[in-house]
Amino acid sequence: MSSFVDSALDLPAKVALLTGASMFTLRPEPAIGLAELRLSDGPTGVRGLTFSGGPAVTLFPNATLLASAWNTGTAYEVGRLLAEEAAAQGIHVVLGPTINLHRSPLGGRLFEAYSEDPLLSGALAAAYVRGLQDNGVGACLKHLVANESETERHAVDCVVDEATLREVYLLPFEIAVADADAWSIMAAYNRVNGTPATEQAHVITDIVKGEWGYRGLVVSDWWATTSTAPSANAGLDLVMPGPAGPWGRQLVDAVKAGEVDEAVIDDHLGRLLLLAERVGAPQPSREVPAPDSPVRRAQLTRLAAEGMTVLTNEGGVLPLRRDTTVALIGRHAVDTIDMGGGSAQVNPPYQVSVAEGLTELLAVTVVDGVEVRERPVPAGPEFAVHPDTGEPGMRVTLHAADGSQLEERDCPAASTMIGIDDDLPEPPRVVRLSARLPRGGRMLVGGIGIGTWEVRAGGQTVRFELGLTSGDVGEAVLRPPGGTVLVDVEPGELFEADVALDAGRGLYGLVARPAPDDVADVVGRAVAAARSVDVAVVVVGLTEEQETEAVDKTTLRLPGAQDDLVAAVAAVAPHTVVVVNAATPVLMPWLDQVDAVLWAGLPGQEGGHAVAAALLGDIEPAGRLVTTFPAADGASPAWSVTPVAGRLEYAEGPFVGYRGHAADKAPAPAFWLGHGLGYSTWAYSDAAALDDVGHRVAVTVTNTGGRTSREVVQVYFRPADEDQPVRLVGWGAATVEPGQSARVEVTGDPRLRRRWDTAQGSWADLPREGELLLARGLGDVRATLRLGSA
Ligand code: BGC
């Protein structure tokens, strides 16, 4: 702490800076020349300073899809583009990347994190961080640590042995700190081995700031901090959001009472000032391509398509020829899901569905699919429009207890956050939501959000109560209760709902959609269309109900009757291609009945164009899986995410994902991490270790197919000691023309060749005995190099 700061600010003034000023801003302090700092979620777009109702911003492909390119250049490019987006809005720090691991496939938030593998996650994170920070915008690694699932997320105690913690769950953080010096890190909601992550002196102070020499800022996850002295003393530097919170006056008192040393406060403030210095003054005027500009469209299409992954491709049905006739089937074809739910959501300027994308390129018959929603969701733009302007969205008026109007909002979507990131003179008591229903016919209408509802539509007035279903009011924002009713409406009719609020805050929205069709009718239409074309393309998937913050999955089964739809189509179509519009593993009971499966992730606003480009081979879907797909529910090394008496045991230790499958701790998976066919075939030859420890290896890859393609050579180390799991130690890639070869060299990361010696409290080198596997996922090992003793 400089003596200037020390003399300019007294203790309360210093402490005041250590809690946010609002949801996403930090307090300025003119006395020391400190300007307001602005933070924004991340990680797949820069949403802005509010949770909902923000500006239209670019929606990138989700983290797993980007990670599937296995390309640090891609991760760097995304960081750089996000820095542009941040600069355009005067944002200093983007709250990402999310680098928790895909421990159990049930984890709701996996879509937001890169991989089940710590090296892949860490290396991509480091590149993304450099992309942001090289361009003056701070990154925030989140969430430190052992934050791999959502159930009871504010209280769960994740029990992880020290070796696993360091070798697996801390490793991505360590890599991103050591290799990219991320300017901030977010402490998680959960407990780790009994202690809240925000009070984890062992992790924050001993390991991160101590052993790793980290100079950056550790910020709490939003509302995660529940203590004063314990969190301040543990190394947490900043409490978010503000202005209220457990520090402030109480922290001043704790210092006066001798519970917290003033030097601790100075250290926190010093780190905050370093962040301010690093991010500098924002440059909001910087020329940045608009979210809907041709340059962004092209970037987003390429980024999404390159990560898409060909899981199967019998008889080379993919890529589709341009003269193919196609029946494009499925709810996800017409209502493509481009992002997950929760804080990673942004408000994109537009979203291209697969139906829109493919019909631009091919003769396509589009057939809507079966229902995929399990609870009411806000109306899509085509089903609810502002009553006056006719633009997608709704009008919202907020009223005080005496009926006076506090605010009127024009919302571009059919949902809005109330009482959370707005600044109202008093809590609203009644909210009126109004829209017109442009389409007539039988509709399912209603509302989402806690309160007492009166809904008026189709000449009917319906009243219902919506209470908390689980968690608290804050969490209900991410999973609000809903109520619906079927009504017959005339096109353009007014639809209104008055809600008496209990809590005064939450997410509120209007539900409006056509009444669901009978499954047999939907399947019948799909089958009829599939019979008369060359290829049926069925788009299935998950939605932001499953791929979301705050809620975990309970099954990997596709929701609704989607599996039945695929099976029925596959039974009659000459060829069937399934596109999976999901970020995380799903079960595919129809796998043997279809010709090809393309895994499309949550592809961002250009999703439909990217899927079309991948299906036609205009861009090679050269992705490799970033997580292992179990063959059945329960068939993974870690499965349950439900704490037992508040504790979630990471009992599989370091045998997470493919590492556990390979050690027979779970049945053989449907697809291994690293699997992906691209659009060519490969021969491997002349594999060799380039040094006697096997840190550097080389292999020749020959493109034996008919198309230029990108091959990813993965190198795994299988230690002779069976207590040590096989692990990815590095990868390399080459883009090669048909009939040509390339020599690919891979340098392994030495951090994967060590183990944590708990008794000694230090790292030890792993014995060099073992094997190096050169593979395309562990289900397709192409060369094995034995490593002897020294
Ligand atoms: C999430 C964080 C996010 C924060 C701010 C929390 O609920 O866990 O990842 O950055 O909210 O929106």
Coordinates of N, CA and C and ligand atoms in Angstrom, one line a residue, residues 23-24 40-42 47 51 95 98 109 112 142-143 147 150 153 186 189 221-223 343 475 478 549, ligand 1:
M23 N -24.6 -4.1 -8.3 CA -24.5 -5.5 -8.8 C -23.1 -5.7 -9.5
F24 N -22.7 -4.8 -10.4 CA -21.5 -5.1 -11.2 C -20.5 -3.9 -11.2
S40 N -18.6 -7.5 -15.8 CA -19.7 -8.1 -16.5 C -19.5 -9.6 -16.6
D41 N -20.6 -10.3 -16.5 CA -20.6 -11.7 -16.9 C -20.3 -11.7 -18.4
G42 N -19.7 -12.5 -18.9 CA -19.1 -13.8 -19.0 C -19.9 -15.1 -18.7
R47 N -22.4 -9.3 -21.1 CA -23.8 -9.0 -21.0 C -24.0 -7.5 -20.6
F51 N -28.4 -7.8 -15.0 CA -28.7 -9.2 -15.2 C -29.6 -9.4 -16.4
L95 N -16.3 -11.6 -16.3 CA -16.3 -12.7 -15.2 C -16.2 -14.1 -15.9
T98 N -15.0 -19.9 -16.9 CA -15.4 -20.9 -15.9 C -14.5 -22.1 -16.1
R109 N -24.0 -26.9 -14.8 CA -23.2 -25.8 -15.3 C -22.1 -26.2 -16.2
E112 N -20.9 -24.4 -19.3 CA -20.2 -23.1 -19.2 C -18.7 -23.3 -19.0
K142 N -13.1 -18.6 -12.6 CA -14.1 -19.0 -11.6 C -14.5 -20.4 -11.8
H143 N -14.9 -21.1 -10.7 CA -15.1 -20.6 -9.3 C -14.2 -21.4 -8.4
N147 N -16.2 -26.7 -7.4 CA -17.6 -26.1 -7.6 C -18.1 -26.8 -8.9
E150 N -24.5 -28.1 -8.8 CA -25.3 -27.0 -8.4 C -26.2 -27.3 -7.2
R153 N -26.1 -25.5 -3.8 CA -24.8 -24.9 -4.1 C -24.3 -23.9 -3.1
M186 N -12.5 -15.8 -8.8 CA -13.7 -15.7 -8.0 C -13.8 -16.9 -7.1
Y189 N -19.3 -20.6 -4.2 CA -20.3 -20.6 -3.2 C -20.1 -21.7 -2.1
D221 N -17.9 -14.9 -5.1 CA -19.1 -15.1 -6.0 C -20.2 -14.2 -5.4
W222 N -21.2 -13.9 -6.2 CA -22.2 -13.0 -5.8 C -23.0 -13.5 -4.6
W223 N -23.0 -12.8 -3.5 CA -23.7 -13.1 -2.3 C -23.1 -14.4 -1.6
S343 N -26.2 -17.0 -15.2 CA -25.4 -15.7 -15.4 C -24.7 -15.7 -16.7
E475 N -32.4 -17.8 -5.8 CA -32.2 -18.9 -6.7 C -33.4 -19.1 -7.6
L478 N -33.4 -18.2 -11.3 CA -32.9 -19.1 -12.3 C -33.8 -20.3 -12.6
E549 N -27.1 -22.9 -14.8 CA -26.7 -22.6 -13.5 C -27.8 -22.9 -12.5
Ligands
BGC1 C1 -22.4 -17.0 -10.6 C2 -21.2 -16.3 -11.2 C3 -21.5 -15.0 -11.8 C4 -22.2 -14.1 -10.7 C5 -22.6 -12.7 -11.2 C6 -23.2 -16.1 -9.8 O1 -24.5 -16.6 -9.6 O2 -22.1 -18.1 -9.9 O3 -20.6 -17.2 -12.1 O4 -20.4 -14.4 -12.3 O5 -23.4 -14.8 -10.3 O6 -23.6 -12.8 -12.1

